[in-house]
Coordinates of C-alpha atoms in Angstrom, one line a residue:
M235 CA -15.1 124.1 -53.4
S236 CA -12.5 127.0 -54.1
T237 CA -13.6 130.5 -53.9
T238 CA -12.0 133.6 -55.6
R239 CA -11.1 137.1 -54.6
S240 CA -11.3 139.7 -57.7
F241 CA -9.0 142.6 -58.2
P242 CA -10.3 145.9 -58.4
E243 CA -11.6 147.4 -61.7
G244 CA -8.3 149.3 -63.4
F245 CA -5.9 147.3 -61.1
L246 CA -2.8 147.0 -63.2
F247 CA -0.7 143.7 -63.5
G248 CA 2.8 144.1 -64.8
A249 CA 6.3 142.8 -64.5
A250 CA 9.7 144.8 -64.3
T251 CA 13.4 144.8 -65.2
A252 CA 16.2 147.1 -65.3
A253 CA 18.7 148.2 -68.5
Y254 CA 21.8 146.7 -66.9
Q255 CA 20.4 143.6 -66.0
I256 CA 19.0 142.3 -69.2
E257 CA 19.9 144.6 -72.0
G258 CA 23.6 143.6 -72.8
A259 CA 25.2 145.3 -75.7
A260 CA 27.3 147.1 -73.2
F261 CA 29.5 148.6 -75.8
E262 CA 27.4 148.8 -78.8
D263 CA 25.7 151.6 -80.8
G264 CA 27.6 154.3 -78.8
R265 CA 27.1 153.3 -75.1
T266 CA 29.9 153.7 -72.9
A267 CA 30.8 152.5 -69.5
S268 CA 28.2 152.8 -66.6
I269 CA 29.4 152.3 -62.8
W270 CA 28.3 148.8 -63.0
D271 CA 30.5 147.8 -66.0
A272 CA 33.0 149.3 -63.9
F273 CA 32.4 147.6 -60.8
S274 CA 31.9 144.2 -62.2
R275 CA 35.2 144.0 -63.2
V276 CA 36.6 145.0 -59.7
P277 CA 38.1 141.5 -58.5
D278 CA 35.6 139.6 -56.1
A279 CA 33.2 142.4 -56.6
V280 CA 30.8 140.0 -58.1
I281 CA 30.0 136.2 -58.4
N282 CA 32.2 134.3 -60.8
A283 CA 33.3 137.8 -62.1
D284 CA 29.8 137.8 -64.3
N285 CA 28.8 141.2 -65.9
G286 CA 26.0 142.6 -67.9
D287 CA 28.0 142.7 -71.4
V288 CA 25.5 140.3 -72.7
A289 CA 22.9 139.6 -69.7
C290 CA 19.8 138.4 -71.7
D291 CA 20.5 140.2 -74.7
H292 CA 17.3 142.1 -74.9
Y293 CA 18.9 145.0 -76.8
H294 CA 18.8 142.4 -79.7
R295 CA 15.6 140.4 -78.4
Y296 CA 13.2 143.0 -77.2
A297 CA 10.6 142.6 -79.9
G298 CA 10.4 138.8 -78.9
D299 CA 10.2 139.8 -75.2
V300 CA 7.2 141.8 -75.8
Q301 CA 5.9 139.0 -77.3
L302 CA 6.1 137.0 -74.2
M303 CA 4.8 140.0 -72.1
K304 CA 1.6 139.6 -74.6
R305 CA 1.6 136.2 -74.1
L306 CA 1.3 136.7 -70.3
G307 CA -1.0 139.0 -70.5
L308 CA 0.9 141.8 -68.7
Q309 CA -1.0 145.3 -68.7
T310 CA 1.9 147.2 -68.0
Y311 CA 5.8 146.8 -68.2
R312 CA 8.2 148.7 -65.8
F313 CA 11.6 148.9 -67.6
S314 CA 14.4 151.6 -67.2
T315 CA 16.2 153.4 -69.6
S316 CA 20.3 153.3 -69.7
W317 CA 21.6 156.7 -68.8
S318 CA 25.1 155.4 -70.2
R319 CA 23.0 154.5 -73.7
V320 CA 21.3 157.5 -74.1
R321 CA 23.9 160.1 -73.1
P322 CA 27.4 158.1 -73.1
D323 CA 30.0 159.4 -70.5
G324 CA 26.9 161.9 -69.3
G325 CA 27.7 164.1 -72.4
A326 CA 25.8 164.4 -75.8
L327 CA 22.8 162.9 -76.8
N328 CA 23.5 159.6 -78.6
P329 CA 20.6 159.0 -81.3
K330 CA 21.2 155.3 -81.8
G331 CA 20.4 154.8 -77.7
V332 CA 17.3 156.9 -78.0
D333 CA 16.2 155.0 -81.1
F334 CA 16.2 151.9 -79.1
Y335 CA 13.8 153.2 -76.4
K336 CA 11.8 154.4 -79.1
R337 CA 11.3 150.9 -80.9
L338 CA 10.7 149.4 -77.5
V339 CA 8.0 151.8 -76.6
D340 CA 6.7 151.2 -80.1
E341 CA 6.4 147.3 -79.6
L342 CA 4.8 147.8 -76.2
L343 CA 2.1 150.0 -77.4
D344 CA 1.5 148.0 -80.4
A345 CA 1.0 145.0 -77.9
G346 CA -1.3 147.0 -75.8
I347 CA 1.2 147.2 -72.8
L348 CA 1.3 150.3 -71.1
P349 CA 5.0 151.5 -70.9
W350 CA 5.9 152.5 -67.5
L351 CA 9.5 153.9 -67.7
T352 CA 11.9 154.5 -64.9
L353 CA 14.6 156.8 -65.5
Y354 CA 17.5 155.4 -63.0
H355 CA 18.2 152.1 -61.9
W356 CA 21.6 152.4 -60.8
D357 CA 23.7 152.5 -64.2
L358 CA 25.3 156.2 -63.6
P359 CA 27.9 156.8 -66.1
Q360 CA 31.7 155.9 -65.1
A361 CA 32.6 159.4 -66.6
L362 CA 30.1 161.1 -64.0
Q363 CA 31.4 159.0 -61.0
D364 CA 34.7 160.0 -62.0
R365 CA 33.6 163.4 -61.2
G366 CA 32.2 162.5 -57.8
G367 CA 29.1 160.8 -59.0
W368 CA 25.9 161.3 -56.7
T369 CA 28.2 162.8 -53.9
V370 CA 28.3 166.2 -55.9
R371 CA 25.2 168.3 -57.0
E372 CA 26.3 168.6 -60.5
T373 CA 25.0 165.0 -61.1
S374 CA 21.5 165.9 -59.9
D375 CA 21.5 168.7 -62.6
L376 CA 22.7 166.4 -65.1
F377 CA 20.0 163.8 -64.4
T378 CA 17.5 166.1 -64.9
E379 CA 18.8 167.1 -68.4
Y380 CA 19.2 163.3 -69.3
A381 CA 15.3 162.9 -68.1
L382 CA 14.2 165.8 -70.4
D383 CA 16.0 164.2 -72.9
M384 CA 14.2 161.0 -72.8
H385 CA 10.7 163.0 -72.6
D386 CA 11.8 164.8 -75.8
A387 CA 12.1 161.3 -77.3
L388 CA 9.1 159.7 -75.7
G389 CA 6.9 162.1 -74.1
D390 CA 4.3 161.6 -76.7
R391 CA 3.9 157.9 -76.1
V392 CA 4.8 157.4 -72.8
D393 CA 2.6 158.6 -69.8
V394 CA 3.9 157.1 -66.5
W395 CA 7.6 158.5 -65.3
T396 CA 9.3 157.2 -62.5
T397 CA 12.5 159.3 -61.8
L398 CA 14.6 156.8 -59.2
N399 CA 14.5 153.2 -58.3
E400 CA 15.3 152.5 -54.8
P401 CA 17.8 155.3 -53.9
W402 CA 18.5 153.6 -50.6
C403 CA 20.6 151.2 -52.5
S404 CA 22.3 153.6 -54.9
S405 CA 23.2 155.7 -51.8
F406 CA 24.0 153.9 -48.6
L407 CA 24.6 150.3 -50.3
S408 CA 26.5 151.5 -52.8
Y409 CA 28.4 154.6 -51.0
T410 CA 28.7 153.4 -47.4
A411 CA 28.5 149.7 -47.4
G412 CA 30.5 149.3 -50.9
A413 CA 28.3 146.3 -51.7
H414 CA 27.2 147.7 -55.0
A415 CA 28.9 150.1 -57.6
P416 CA 30.7 152.3 -57.0
G417 CA 31.8 150.3 -54.1
H418 CA 32.8 153.1 -51.6
Y419 CA 32.9 152.6 -47.9
S420 CA 31.9 155.9 -46.4
Q421 CA 29.2 157.4 -44.5
A422 CA 29.2 160.9 -45.8
E423 CA 29.2 159.7 -49.3
G424 CA 26.4 157.8 -48.4
M425 CA 24.4 160.6 -46.9
L426 CA 25.5 162.8 -49.8
A427 CA 24.4 160.6 -52.7
A428 CA 21.1 160.1 -51.0
H429 CA 20.4 163.7 -51.0
H430 CA 21.3 164.3 -54.8
L431 CA 19.4 161.5 -55.8
L432 CA 16.5 163.0 -54.2
L433 CA 17.3 166.4 -55.4
G434 CA 17.2 165.1 -59.1
H435 CA 14.2 163.4 -58.3
G436 CA 12.5 166.7 -57.2
Q437 CA 14.0 168.7 -60.0
T438 CA 13.0 166.2 -62.7
V439 CA 9.3 166.1 -61.2
R440 CA 9.0 170.0 -61.6
E441 CA 10.4 170.0 -64.7
L442 CA 8.3 167.4 -66.2
R443 CA 5.2 168.8 -64.7
A444 CA 5.8 172.2 -66.0
R445 CA 6.1 170.5 -69.6
D446 CA 2.7 168.3 -69.3
S447 CA 0.6 168.4 -66.3
S448 CA -1.2 165.1 -67.5
L449 CA 1.9 162.9 -66.8
N450 CA 1.7 160.4 -64.0
L451 CA 4.9 161.3 -62.2
G452 CA 6.6 159.3 -59.0
L453 CA 9.5 157.2 -57.8
T454 CA 10.2 154.0 -56.3
L455 CA 11.3 153.1 -52.9
N456 CA 12.3 149.9 -51.5
L457 CA 10.6 149.8 -48.0
T458 CA 10.5 147.3 -45.1
V459 CA 8.1 146.6 -42.0
A460 CA 10.8 146.7 -39.0
D461 CA 9.7 144.7 -36.1
A462 CA 11.0 144.5 -32.5
V463 CA 11.8 141.4 -31.3
D464 CA 10.3 141.9 -27.9
P465 CA 8.0 145.1 -28.3
A466 CA 8.3 145.5 -24.5
D467 CA 12.1 145.7 -24.6
P468 CA 13.7 149.4 -25.2
A469 CA 16.8 148.4 -26.7
D470 CA 14.4 146.0 -29.3
L471 CA 12.5 149.0 -29.9
D472 CA 15.1 151.5 -30.5
A473 CA 16.7 149.0 -32.8
A474 CA 13.2 148.8 -34.8
R475 CA 13.3 152.3 -34.7
R476 CA 16.8 152.8 -36.5
I477 CA 16.1 150.5 -39.4
D478 CA 12.8 152.2 -40.0
G479 CA 14.4 155.5 -39.7
Q480 CA 17.5 154.8 -41.9
F481 CA 15.5 152.7 -44.4
N482 CA 12.2 153.9 -45.0
R483 CA 11.9 157.6 -43.4
W484 CA 15.2 158.8 -44.6
F485 CA 13.3 158.8 -48.0
L486 CA 9.7 159.2 -47.2
D487 CA 10.1 162.0 -45.1
P488 CA 11.8 164.4 -47.7
V489 CA 9.4 163.4 -50.3
F490 CA 6.3 163.8 -48.5
R491 CA 7.0 166.3 -45.6
G492 CA 10.1 168.2 -46.8
S493 CA 12.2 167.3 -43.9
Y494 CA 14.8 164.5 -42.9
P495 CA 13.9 162.5 -39.6
A496 CA 15.8 164.3 -36.8
D497 CA 16.1 161.3 -34.8
I498 CA 18.3 159.7 -37.3
V499 CA 20.2 162.7 -38.2
E500 CA 21.1 162.6 -34.6
D501 CA 22.2 159.0 -34.8
F502 CA 24.0 159.5 -37.7
R503 CA 26.0 162.6 -36.0
V504 CA 26.8 159.9 -32.9
T505 CA 28.3 157.7 -35.4
D506 CA 30.4 160.3 -37.6
A507 CA 29.7 164.0 -36.9
A508 CA 32.0 165.1 -39.5
A509 CA 30.0 163.4 -42.0
V510 CA 26.7 164.9 -40.9
E511 CA 28.4 168.6 -40.9
R512 CA 29.5 167.9 -44.5
W513 CA 25.7 166.7 -45.4
E514 CA 24.2 169.7 -43.7
Q515 CA 26.4 172.1 -45.9
A516 CA 25.2 170.2 -49.1
V517 CA 21.6 170.3 -48.2
R518 CA 21.0 174.0 -49.2
P519 CA 17.9 176.4 -48.7
G520 CA 14.9 175.2 -50.9
D521 CA 16.2 171.6 -51.4
L522 CA 13.7 170.1 -49.7
D523 CA 10.8 172.3 -51.0
V524 CA 12.0 171.1 -54.5
I525 CA 12.5 167.2 -53.1
S526 CA 8.8 167.3 -51.6
T527 CA 7.3 168.4 -54.9
A528 CA 4.0 166.8 -55.2
I529 CA 3.9 163.3 -57.2
D530 CA 1.1 161.3 -58.5
S531 CA 2.2 157.9 -57.5
L532 CA 4.7 156.0 -55.2
G533 CA 6.2 152.7 -55.9
V534 CA 6.7 150.4 -53.2
N535 CA 9.4 147.4 -53.6
Y536 CA 8.8 144.8 -50.9
Y537 CA 10.8 141.6 -50.5
H538 CA 10.7 140.8 -47.0
G539 CA 10.1 142.6 -43.6
E540 CA 13.2 142.7 -40.6
L541 CA 13.0 141.5 -37.0
V542 CA 15.6 143.3 -35.1
G543 CA 16.7 143.8 -31.5
G544 CA 19.4 145.2 -29.1
T545 CA 20.9 142.1 -28.4
A546 CA 22.8 139.3 -30.7
P547 CA 20.4 136.1 -31.3
E548 CA 21.8 132.9 -30.4
V549 CA 22.1 131.5 -33.9
D550 CA 22.5 134.5 -36.9
P551 CA 20.1 134.3 -39.5
P552 CA 21.2 134.0 -43.2
A553 CA 22.7 137.3 -44.2
G554 CA 21.3 137.5 -47.7
D555 CA 24.6 139.2 -49.0
A556 CA 26.3 137.7 -52.0
P557 CA 29.3 135.8 -50.7
T558 CA 31.8 137.5 -52.3
T559 CA 35.5 138.0 -51.0
R560 CA 35.5 141.5 -51.1
P561 CA 34.5 143.3 -48.1
I562 CA 31.3 144.5 -47.6
G563 CA 30.4 147.3 -44.9
K564 CA 27.1 148.1 -43.0
P565 CA 24.8 149.9 -45.2
F566 CA 23.2 151.6 -41.9
P567 CA 25.7 154.2 -40.5
A568 CA 23.7 153.9 -36.9
H569 CA 24.2 150.0 -36.5
E570 CA 25.7 149.6 -33.1
N571 CA 23.8 147.0 -31.3
L572 CA 21.5 146.2 -34.1
Y573 CA 20.9 142.6 -34.8
W574 CA 18.7 140.5 -36.8
H575 CA 16.6 137.6 -35.9
D576 CA 14.9 134.8 -37.3
R577 CA 11.1 134.5 -37.3
G578 CA 10.9 130.9 -38.2
L579 CA 9.6 131.5 -41.7
S580 CA 10.5 129.8 -44.6
R581 CA 13.2 131.4 -46.9
T582 CA 14.0 131.7 -50.5
N583 CA 17.4 130.7 -51.9
M584 CA 18.6 134.3 -51.3
G585 CA 18.1 133.7 -47.5
W586 CA 15.0 136.1 -47.7
E587 CA 12.0 135.2 -45.3
V588 CA 8.6 134.8 -46.8
Q589 CA 6.4 137.3 -45.3
P590 CA 3.5 138.2 -47.3
E591 CA 1.4 139.9 -44.5
G592 CA 4.3 142.4 -44.1
L593 CA 3.4 143.6 -47.5
T594 CA 0.0 144.3 -46.1
R595 CA 1.1 146.1 -43.2
L596 CA 3.7 148.1 -45.0
L597 CA 1.3 149.4 -47.4
Q598 CA -1.3 150.4 -44.8
R599 CA 1.5 152.1 -43.0
V600 CA 2.6 154.0 -45.9
S601 CA -1.1 155.1 -46.8
D602 CA -1.8 156.2 -43.1
D603 CA 1.6 158.0 -42.7
Y604 CA 2.2 159.5 -46.1
S605 CA 0.6 158.7 -49.3
A606 CA -3.3 158.8 -48.2
E607 CA -3.2 162.5 -47.2
A608 CA -1.2 163.3 -50.2
G609 CA -3.3 162.0 -52.6
V610 CA -0.6 159.5 -54.0
A611 CA -1.6 156.4 -55.3
L612 CA 0.4 153.4 -54.5
Y613 CA 2.0 150.6 -56.9
V614 CA 4.0 147.4 -55.9
T615 CA 6.4 147.7 -58.2
E616 CA 8.8 145.1 -57.2
N617 CA 7.9 141.8 -55.5
G618 CA 9.4 138.5 -56.4
A619 CA 11.6 135.4 -55.1
S620 CA 14.9 133.6 -56.2
Y621 CA 14.4 129.9 -55.9
D622 CA 16.3 126.7 -57.7
D623 CA 14.0 126.0 -60.5
E624 CA 13.9 122.7 -62.0
V625 CA 14.2 122.6 -65.7
S626 CA 12.8 119.3 -67.4
V627 CA 11.7 118.3 -70.7
E628 CA 8.2 116.7 -71.0
D629 CA 6.5 115.7 -74.3
G630 CA 9.2 117.2 -76.1
E631 CA 8.8 120.8 -74.6
T632 CA 10.9 122.5 -72.0
R633 CA 9.2 123.0 -68.7
V634 CA 10.5 124.7 -65.5
H635 CA 8.9 123.8 -62.4
D636 CA 8.9 126.4 -59.3
A637 CA 6.2 125.6 -57.2
D638 CA 7.7 127.8 -54.3
R639 CA 7.5 130.8 -56.8
V640 CA 3.9 130.0 -57.5
V641 CA 3.1 130.1 -53.8
F642 CA 5.0 133.1 -53.4
V643 CA 3.3 135.1 -56.0
E644 CA -0.4 134.1 -54.8
A645 CA 0.5 134.8 -51.5
H646 CA 1.7 138.4 -52.0
L647 CA -1.2 139.0 -54.5
G648 CA -3.4 138.1 -51.5
A649 CA -1.6 140.3 -49.2
V650 CA -2.3 143.3 -51.7
L651 CA -6.1 142.6 -51.8
D652 CA -6.0 142.5 -48.0
A653 CA -4.4 146.0 -47.8
V654 CA -7.2 146.8 -50.5
D655 CA -10.0 145.7 -48.6
N656 CA -8.7 147.9 -45.8
G657 CA -9.1 150.7 -47.8
V658 CA -5.6 151.5 -49.3
D659 CA -5.1 153.1 -52.5
V660 CA -3.2 150.1 -54.3
R661 CA -3.4 150.3 -57.9
G662 CA -1.2 147.8 -59.3
Y663 CA 1.3 145.0 -59.0
F664 CA 4.6 144.2 -61.0
Y665 CA 6.6 140.9 -60.5
W666 CA 10.1 141.2 -60.0
S667 CA 11.5 140.1 -62.5
L668 CA 10.0 139.3 -66.0
M669 CA 13.0 136.9 -66.7
D670 CA 15.9 135.7 -65.1
N671 CA 18.8 138.5 -65.4
F672 CA 22.0 139.6 -64.1
E673 CA 21.2 140.0 -60.3
W674 CA 24.0 142.8 -59.2
A675 CA 26.6 141.1 -56.8
W676 CA 25.2 137.9 -57.6
G677 CA 26.0 138.0 -61.1
Y678 CA 24.0 134.9 -62.6
A679 CA 23.8 132.7 -59.7
K680 CA 20.3 133.6 -58.6
R681 CA 17.1 133.4 -60.6
F682 CA 14.0 135.7 -59.8
G683 CA 12.3 135.7 -63.4
I684 CA 8.7 133.9 -64.5
V685 CA 10.6 133.5 -67.4
Y686 CA 13.5 131.1 -67.6
V687 CA 16.6 132.1 -69.7
D688 CA 19.3 129.9 -70.8
Y689 CA 22.2 132.1 -71.0
D690 CA 24.2 129.8 -73.2
T691 CA 21.3 129.8 -76.2
Q692 CA 19.2 132.9 -74.6
E693 CA 16.2 130.5 -75.2
R694 CA 13.5 131.7 -73.1
T695 CA 10.7 129.4 -71.0
L696 CA 7.7 130.3 -69.6
K697 CA 7.8 129.1 -65.9
D698 CA 4.9 127.3 -64.0
S699 CA 4.8 130.8 -62.0
G700 CA 4.6 132.5 -65.5
R701 CA 1.7 130.4 -66.2
Q702 CA -0.4 130.8 -63.1
Y703 CA 0.5 134.6 -63.3
A704 CA -0.8 134.6 -66.7
R705 CA -4.2 132.9 -65.4
I706 CA -4.6 135.3 -62.5
I707 CA -4.1 138.4 -65.0
A708 CA -6.8 136.6 -67.5
E709 CA -9.3 136.0 -64.9
R710 CA -8.8 139.1 -62.6
A711 CA -9.1 136.9 -59.4
L712 CA -6.8 135.0 -56.9
A713 CA -8.2 131.6 -56.0
T714 CA -8.3 131.3 -52.1
A715 CA -8.3 128.1 -49.9
P716 CA -11.4 125.6 -50.4
A717 CA -14.6 126.4 -48.7
V718 CA -15.2 124.1 -46.0

């Protein structure tokens, strides 16, 4: 017979989305262009020249989508608000944009679902990018103003506020590698963007805390586990150190320790001394005190780990980048003699390895080195997989079979429970994503949802993974292997 593992009392089950990826209505009711509206129109930047103009049409279908969440049994829903909808062009408040989020939050509350609001998921108003975007300090201040506008509108109904989603992506992947909007290729701009994103985070936490000390405030980071191919090889160990430093510590250290990792600053200086000098001039006295303002929760986004070494493998593993013809640079400035290797694990159709045990180790490491001492709770705010779904009609009903995703969800929930069993304070799990959507440079070519979206008809269909997730939520337990 099978045995089960129960989730702790109070553990939250949710799903996540982002405004640009699902809302559509790109230029309705006063919304103006974001950097993703502009970038998706750059030739060869996005597969099939896809864009978020319609996406999942959530702007018009939000009420039905909330009912889908209720059917799944979600306890919480993590969504982002669109800066371009709320303050078009970064300017005056747009009442129609604010009203949409008021209606969405009301629907969630009526359905008994906790709203988990993220203020920034990469959709900077294009007009602000034209003034320098995140490379200039002004954007941090304007972000804080926008955040306070959202609190004015929703502070009486929303208790959980996340400032940023994955600032590594909206800095180095976007301003250094050119893979995401605005598509620039500059080490200096990536470093500046990272700092000003974190500064905007810290300023916003301070202002919201001053308004209401009862709020749950935090941010979400995409983090990884970096393993050396050979732990006895200094070059491999150095490769793992540099990945950990550029991906994890560059954001964790300022938030929790009030400093940037000195070893990575020096690595960056080797690659571009002028970029580091420009960044050092931008980091003003007091900035790191603001950035390290105490938070209540940290969102951890995890998809896979990294196996890296100082020498190239005989066969390169799948890259995982969208195969656009527009050039993509390196998101890691210190990338010399840095190579990815294959562990031999199964992979999603993104080319990403499926590595649940990495999530356990990541949560343990973040707890041991950062969050536990600070009294900060951890939440897995994104975890998911893209696979090729099988759509069929059975007894007149559309069904979507996605056995690989079912296994993925169960394995990673098990990894979370392993961390909890080890004493890590993990309080929730959000599957990415609630529904198939616009997957950035991949356009609509990849599907992460537990709800299938037919983009021609906008019909939603609960996948087998969604049905299984609903069962896990209802039972608050995870089945384990049959007892021998």
